[in-house]
PDB file of C-alpha atoms in Angstrom:
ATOM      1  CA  UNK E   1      74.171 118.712  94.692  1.00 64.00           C
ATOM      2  CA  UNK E   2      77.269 120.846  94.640  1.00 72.00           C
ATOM      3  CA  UNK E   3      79.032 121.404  91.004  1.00 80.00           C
ATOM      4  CA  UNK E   4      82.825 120.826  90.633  1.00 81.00           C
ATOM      5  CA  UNK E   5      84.464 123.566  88.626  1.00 84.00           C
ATOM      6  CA  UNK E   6      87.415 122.124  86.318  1.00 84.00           C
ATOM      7  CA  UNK E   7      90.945 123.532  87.609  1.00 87.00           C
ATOM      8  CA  UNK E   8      94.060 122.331  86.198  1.00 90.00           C
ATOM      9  CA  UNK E   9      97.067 121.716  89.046  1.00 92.00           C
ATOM     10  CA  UNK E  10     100.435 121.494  88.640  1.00 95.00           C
ATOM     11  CA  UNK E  11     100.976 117.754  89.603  1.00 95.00           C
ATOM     12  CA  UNK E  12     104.654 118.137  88.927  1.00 95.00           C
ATOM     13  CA  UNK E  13     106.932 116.485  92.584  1.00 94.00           C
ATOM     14  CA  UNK E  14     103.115 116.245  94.181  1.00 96.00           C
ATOM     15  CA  UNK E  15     102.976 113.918  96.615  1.00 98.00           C
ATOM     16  CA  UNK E  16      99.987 111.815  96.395  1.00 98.00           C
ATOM     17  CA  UNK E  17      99.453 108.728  98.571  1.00 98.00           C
ATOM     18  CA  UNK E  18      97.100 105.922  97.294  1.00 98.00           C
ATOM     19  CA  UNK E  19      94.694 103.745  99.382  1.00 98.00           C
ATOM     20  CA  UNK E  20      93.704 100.567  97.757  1.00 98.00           C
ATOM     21  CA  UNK E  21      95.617  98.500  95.046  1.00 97.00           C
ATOM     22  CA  UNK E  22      93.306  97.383  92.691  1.00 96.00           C
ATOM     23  CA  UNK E  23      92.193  98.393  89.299  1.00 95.00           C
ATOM     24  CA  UNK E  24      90.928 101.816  89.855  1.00 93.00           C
ATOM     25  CA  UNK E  25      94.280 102.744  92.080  1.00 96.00           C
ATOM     26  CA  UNK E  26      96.255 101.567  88.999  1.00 97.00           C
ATOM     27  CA  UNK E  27      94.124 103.803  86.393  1.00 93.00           C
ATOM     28  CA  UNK E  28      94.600 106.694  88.648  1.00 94.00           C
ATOM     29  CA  UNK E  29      98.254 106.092  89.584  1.00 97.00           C
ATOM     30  CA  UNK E  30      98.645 105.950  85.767  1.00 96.00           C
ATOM     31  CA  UNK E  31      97.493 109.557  84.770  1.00 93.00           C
ATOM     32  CA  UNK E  32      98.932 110.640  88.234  1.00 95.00           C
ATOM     33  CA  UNK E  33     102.370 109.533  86.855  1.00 96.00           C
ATOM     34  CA  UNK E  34     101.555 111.057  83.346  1.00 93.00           C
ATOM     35  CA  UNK E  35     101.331 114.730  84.993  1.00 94.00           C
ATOM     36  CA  UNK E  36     104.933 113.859  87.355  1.00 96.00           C
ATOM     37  CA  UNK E  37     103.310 113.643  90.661  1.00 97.00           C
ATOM     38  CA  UNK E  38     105.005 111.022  93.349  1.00 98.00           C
ATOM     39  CA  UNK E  39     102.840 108.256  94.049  1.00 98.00           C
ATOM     40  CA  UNK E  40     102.775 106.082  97.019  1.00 98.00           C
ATOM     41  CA  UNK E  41      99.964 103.269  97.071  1.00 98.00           C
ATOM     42  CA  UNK E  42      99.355 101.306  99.865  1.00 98.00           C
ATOM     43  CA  UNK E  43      98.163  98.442 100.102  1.00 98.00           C
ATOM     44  CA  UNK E  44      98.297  94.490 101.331  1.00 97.00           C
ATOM     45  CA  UNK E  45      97.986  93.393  98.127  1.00 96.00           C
ATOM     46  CA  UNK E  46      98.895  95.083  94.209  1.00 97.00           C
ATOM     47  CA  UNK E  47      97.560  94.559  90.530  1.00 97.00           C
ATOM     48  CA  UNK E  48     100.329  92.766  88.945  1.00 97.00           C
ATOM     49  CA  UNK E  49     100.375  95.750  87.081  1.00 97.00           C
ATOM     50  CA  UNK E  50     101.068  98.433  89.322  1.00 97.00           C
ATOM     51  CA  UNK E  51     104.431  96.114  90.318  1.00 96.00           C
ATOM     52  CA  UNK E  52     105.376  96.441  86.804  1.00 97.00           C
ATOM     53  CA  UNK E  53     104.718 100.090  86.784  1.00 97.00           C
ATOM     54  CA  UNK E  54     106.486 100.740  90.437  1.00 97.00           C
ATOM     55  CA  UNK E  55     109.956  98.670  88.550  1.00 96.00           C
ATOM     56  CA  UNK E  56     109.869 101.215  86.336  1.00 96.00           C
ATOM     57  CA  UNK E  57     108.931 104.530  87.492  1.00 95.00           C
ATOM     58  CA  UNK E  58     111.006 106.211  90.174  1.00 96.00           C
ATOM     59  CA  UNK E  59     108.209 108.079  91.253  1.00 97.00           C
ATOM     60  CA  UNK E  60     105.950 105.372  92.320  1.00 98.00           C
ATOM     61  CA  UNK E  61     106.820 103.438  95.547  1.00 98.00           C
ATOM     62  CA  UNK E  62     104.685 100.654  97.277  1.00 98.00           C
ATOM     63  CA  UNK E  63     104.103  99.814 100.519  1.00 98.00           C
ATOM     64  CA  UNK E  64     102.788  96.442 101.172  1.00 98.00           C
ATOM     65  CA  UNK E  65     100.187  97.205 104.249  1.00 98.00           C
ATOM     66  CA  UNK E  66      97.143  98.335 105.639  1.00 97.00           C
ATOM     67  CA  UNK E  67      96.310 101.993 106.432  1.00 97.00           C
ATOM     68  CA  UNK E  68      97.402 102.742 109.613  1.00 96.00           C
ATOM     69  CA  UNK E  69      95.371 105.643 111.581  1.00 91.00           C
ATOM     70  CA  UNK E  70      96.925 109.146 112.079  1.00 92.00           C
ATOM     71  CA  UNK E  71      99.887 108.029 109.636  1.00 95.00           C
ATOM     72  CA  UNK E  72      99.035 111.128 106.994  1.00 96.00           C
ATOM     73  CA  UNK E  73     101.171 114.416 107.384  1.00 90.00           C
ATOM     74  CA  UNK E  74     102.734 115.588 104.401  1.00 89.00           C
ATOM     75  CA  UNK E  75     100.796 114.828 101.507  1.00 96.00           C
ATOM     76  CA  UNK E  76      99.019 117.510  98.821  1.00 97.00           C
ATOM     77  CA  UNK E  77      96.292 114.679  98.231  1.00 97.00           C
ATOM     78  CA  UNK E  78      94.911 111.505  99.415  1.00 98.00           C
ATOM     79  CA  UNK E  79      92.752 108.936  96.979  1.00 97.00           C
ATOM     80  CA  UNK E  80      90.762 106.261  99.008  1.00 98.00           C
ATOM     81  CA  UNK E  81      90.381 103.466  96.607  1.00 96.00           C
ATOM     82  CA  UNK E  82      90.443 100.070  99.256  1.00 96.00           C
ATOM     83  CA  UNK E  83      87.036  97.818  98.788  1.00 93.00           C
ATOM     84  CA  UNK E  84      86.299  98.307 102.577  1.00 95.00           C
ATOM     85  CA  UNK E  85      83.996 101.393 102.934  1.00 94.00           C
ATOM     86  CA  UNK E  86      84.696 101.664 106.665  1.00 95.00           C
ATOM     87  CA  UNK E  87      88.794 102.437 105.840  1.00 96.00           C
ATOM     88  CA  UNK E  88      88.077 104.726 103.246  1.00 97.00           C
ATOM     89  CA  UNK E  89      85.583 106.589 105.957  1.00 96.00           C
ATOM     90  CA  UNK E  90      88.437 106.766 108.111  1.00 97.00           C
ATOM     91  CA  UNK E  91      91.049 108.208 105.800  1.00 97.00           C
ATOM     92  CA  UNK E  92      88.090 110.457 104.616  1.00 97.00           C
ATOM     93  CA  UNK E  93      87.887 112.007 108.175  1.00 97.00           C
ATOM     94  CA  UNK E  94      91.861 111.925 108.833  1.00 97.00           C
ATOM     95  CA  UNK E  95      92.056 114.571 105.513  1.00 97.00           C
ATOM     96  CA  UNK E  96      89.496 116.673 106.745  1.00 96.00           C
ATOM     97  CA  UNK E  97      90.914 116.921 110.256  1.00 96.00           C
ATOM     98  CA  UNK E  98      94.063 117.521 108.385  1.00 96.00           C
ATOM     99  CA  UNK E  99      92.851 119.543 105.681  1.00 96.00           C
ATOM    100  CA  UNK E 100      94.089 117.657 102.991  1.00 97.00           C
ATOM    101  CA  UNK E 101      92.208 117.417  99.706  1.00 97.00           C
ATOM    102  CA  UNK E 102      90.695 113.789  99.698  1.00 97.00           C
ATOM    103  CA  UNK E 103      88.996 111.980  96.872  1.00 95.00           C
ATOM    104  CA  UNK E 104      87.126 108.592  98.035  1.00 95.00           C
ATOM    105  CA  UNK E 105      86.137 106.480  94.989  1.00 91.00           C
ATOM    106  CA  UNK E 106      83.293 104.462  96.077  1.00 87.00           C
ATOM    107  CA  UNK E 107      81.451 107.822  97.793  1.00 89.00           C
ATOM    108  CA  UNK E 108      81.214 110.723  95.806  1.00 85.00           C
ATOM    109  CA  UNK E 109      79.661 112.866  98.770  1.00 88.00           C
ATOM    110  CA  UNK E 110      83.226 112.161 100.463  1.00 92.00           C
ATOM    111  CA  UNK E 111      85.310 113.813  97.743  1.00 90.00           C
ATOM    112  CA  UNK E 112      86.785 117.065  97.655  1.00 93.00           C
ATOM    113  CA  UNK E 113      87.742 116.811  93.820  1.00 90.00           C
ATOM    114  CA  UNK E 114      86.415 114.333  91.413  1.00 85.00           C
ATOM    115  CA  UNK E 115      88.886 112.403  89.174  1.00 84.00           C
ATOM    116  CA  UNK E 116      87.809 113.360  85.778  1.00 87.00           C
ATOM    117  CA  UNK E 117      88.351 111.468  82.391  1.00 87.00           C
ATOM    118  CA  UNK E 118      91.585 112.602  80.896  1.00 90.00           C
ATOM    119  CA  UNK E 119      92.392 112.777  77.285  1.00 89.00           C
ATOM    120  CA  UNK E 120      95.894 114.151  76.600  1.00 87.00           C
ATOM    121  CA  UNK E 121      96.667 114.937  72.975  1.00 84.00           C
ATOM    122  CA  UNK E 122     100.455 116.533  72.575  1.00 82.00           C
ATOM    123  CA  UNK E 123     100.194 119.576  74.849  1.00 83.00           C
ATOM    124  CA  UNK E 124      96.036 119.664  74.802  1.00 84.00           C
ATOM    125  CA  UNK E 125      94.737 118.192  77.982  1.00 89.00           C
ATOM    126  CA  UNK E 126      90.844 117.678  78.655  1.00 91.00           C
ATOM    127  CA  UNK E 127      89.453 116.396  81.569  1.00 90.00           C
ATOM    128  CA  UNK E 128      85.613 115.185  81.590  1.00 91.00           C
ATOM    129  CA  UNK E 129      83.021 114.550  84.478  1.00 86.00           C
ATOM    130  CA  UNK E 130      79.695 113.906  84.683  1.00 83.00           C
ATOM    131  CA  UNK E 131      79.639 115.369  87.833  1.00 77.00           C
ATOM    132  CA  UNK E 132      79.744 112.066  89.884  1.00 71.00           C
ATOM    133  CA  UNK E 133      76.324 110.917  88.702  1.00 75.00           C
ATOM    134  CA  UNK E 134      77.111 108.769  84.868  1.00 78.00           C
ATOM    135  CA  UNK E 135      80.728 107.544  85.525  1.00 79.00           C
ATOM    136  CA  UNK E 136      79.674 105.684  81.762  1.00 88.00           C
ATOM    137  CA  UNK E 137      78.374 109.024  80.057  1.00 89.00           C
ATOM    138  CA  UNK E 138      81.429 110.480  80.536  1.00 87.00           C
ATOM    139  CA  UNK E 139      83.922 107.743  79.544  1.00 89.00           C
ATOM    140  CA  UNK E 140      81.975 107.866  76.616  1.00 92.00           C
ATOM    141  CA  UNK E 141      82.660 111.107  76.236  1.00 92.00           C
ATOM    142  CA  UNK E 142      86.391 110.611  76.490  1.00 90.00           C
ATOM    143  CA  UNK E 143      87.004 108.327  74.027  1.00 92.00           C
ATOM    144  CA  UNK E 144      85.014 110.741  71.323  1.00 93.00           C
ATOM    145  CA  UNK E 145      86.825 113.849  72.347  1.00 92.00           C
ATOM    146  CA  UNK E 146      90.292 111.491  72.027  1.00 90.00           C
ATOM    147  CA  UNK E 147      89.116 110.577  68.347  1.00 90.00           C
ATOM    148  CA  UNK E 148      88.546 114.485  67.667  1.00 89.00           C
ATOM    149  CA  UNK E 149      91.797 115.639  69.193  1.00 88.00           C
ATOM    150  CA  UNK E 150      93.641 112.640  67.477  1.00 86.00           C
ATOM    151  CA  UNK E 151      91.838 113.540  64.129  1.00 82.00           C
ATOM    152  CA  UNK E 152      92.813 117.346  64.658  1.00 77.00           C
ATOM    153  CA  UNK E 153      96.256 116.578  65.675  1.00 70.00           C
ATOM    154  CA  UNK E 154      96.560 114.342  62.266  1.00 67.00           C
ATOM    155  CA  UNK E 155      95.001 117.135  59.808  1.00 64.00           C
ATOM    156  CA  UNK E 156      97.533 119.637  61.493  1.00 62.00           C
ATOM    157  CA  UNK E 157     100.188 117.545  61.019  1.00 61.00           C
ATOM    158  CA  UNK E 158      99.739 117.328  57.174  1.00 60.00           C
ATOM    159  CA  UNK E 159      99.093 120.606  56.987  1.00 55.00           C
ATOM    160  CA  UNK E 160      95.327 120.610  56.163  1.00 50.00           C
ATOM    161  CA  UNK E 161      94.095 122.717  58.671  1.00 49.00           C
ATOM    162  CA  UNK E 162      96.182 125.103  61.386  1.00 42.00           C
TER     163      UNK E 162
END
């Protein structure tokens, strides 16, 4: 199995189109949004929550639909997050043919990055993986290295340790 190594992009004015609308779409449009990349999801149907978000972030737009073949031109990367395997094949091969880095959540043999665990502490970012094989292990992971940095942040704060 091929190993991922961890690069950190400038996500700033991105543009990143989203496939799907459901609860992994809105965790990924979150972090997405966190780093200032524009985000379009598409989708027939939206989390509640991502039509909260989209009323309050200018750099999230919707589009009530289905993907539509051939419609990708301009985007840095593509996330295929719909629950029908056979559309997020299809985008999968549109970004290759187009050469545009493509992550497809329900395949991890169809992604050319992997969408790691963030934790972002002030201006310390980490991003975790397991690789694509424990999607648990590492959210596990996550949430202790949040604790540290939180706990490291607080003790520098009051001056105990720099």
């Amino acid at each position: 199995m091929t190993e991922y190594f961890p690069l950190f992009v400038d996500m700033n004015d991105k543009e990143i189109r989203v496939f799907g609308g459901g609860a992994i779409a809105l965790r990924r449009v979150k972090s997405l949004l966190s780093f200032g990349a524009r985000v379009t999801v598409v989708s027939p149907e939206m989390v509640e929550e991502l039509e909260v978000l989209a009323s309050q972030q200018e750099k999230l737009n919707l589009e009530y639909r289905r993907y539509r073949p051939s419609e990708l031109e301009e985007e840095d990367f593509v996330l295929a997050a719909t629950d029908d395997r056979g559309v997020n094949d299809t985008i999968y091969r549109e970004c290759h043919h187009k050469a545009i880095p493509v992550n497809v959540a329900s395949d991890k043999e169809k992604c050319d990055f992997y969408f790691p665990g963030i934790v972002k502490v002030g201006d310390l970012v980490v991003g975790v993986t397991a690789q694509g094989r424990d999607h648990r292990k590492a959210a596990e992971a996550v949430e202790k290295i949040r604790e540290l940095l939180l706990r490291f942040g607080k003790e520098c704060e009051d001056g105990t340790k720099d």
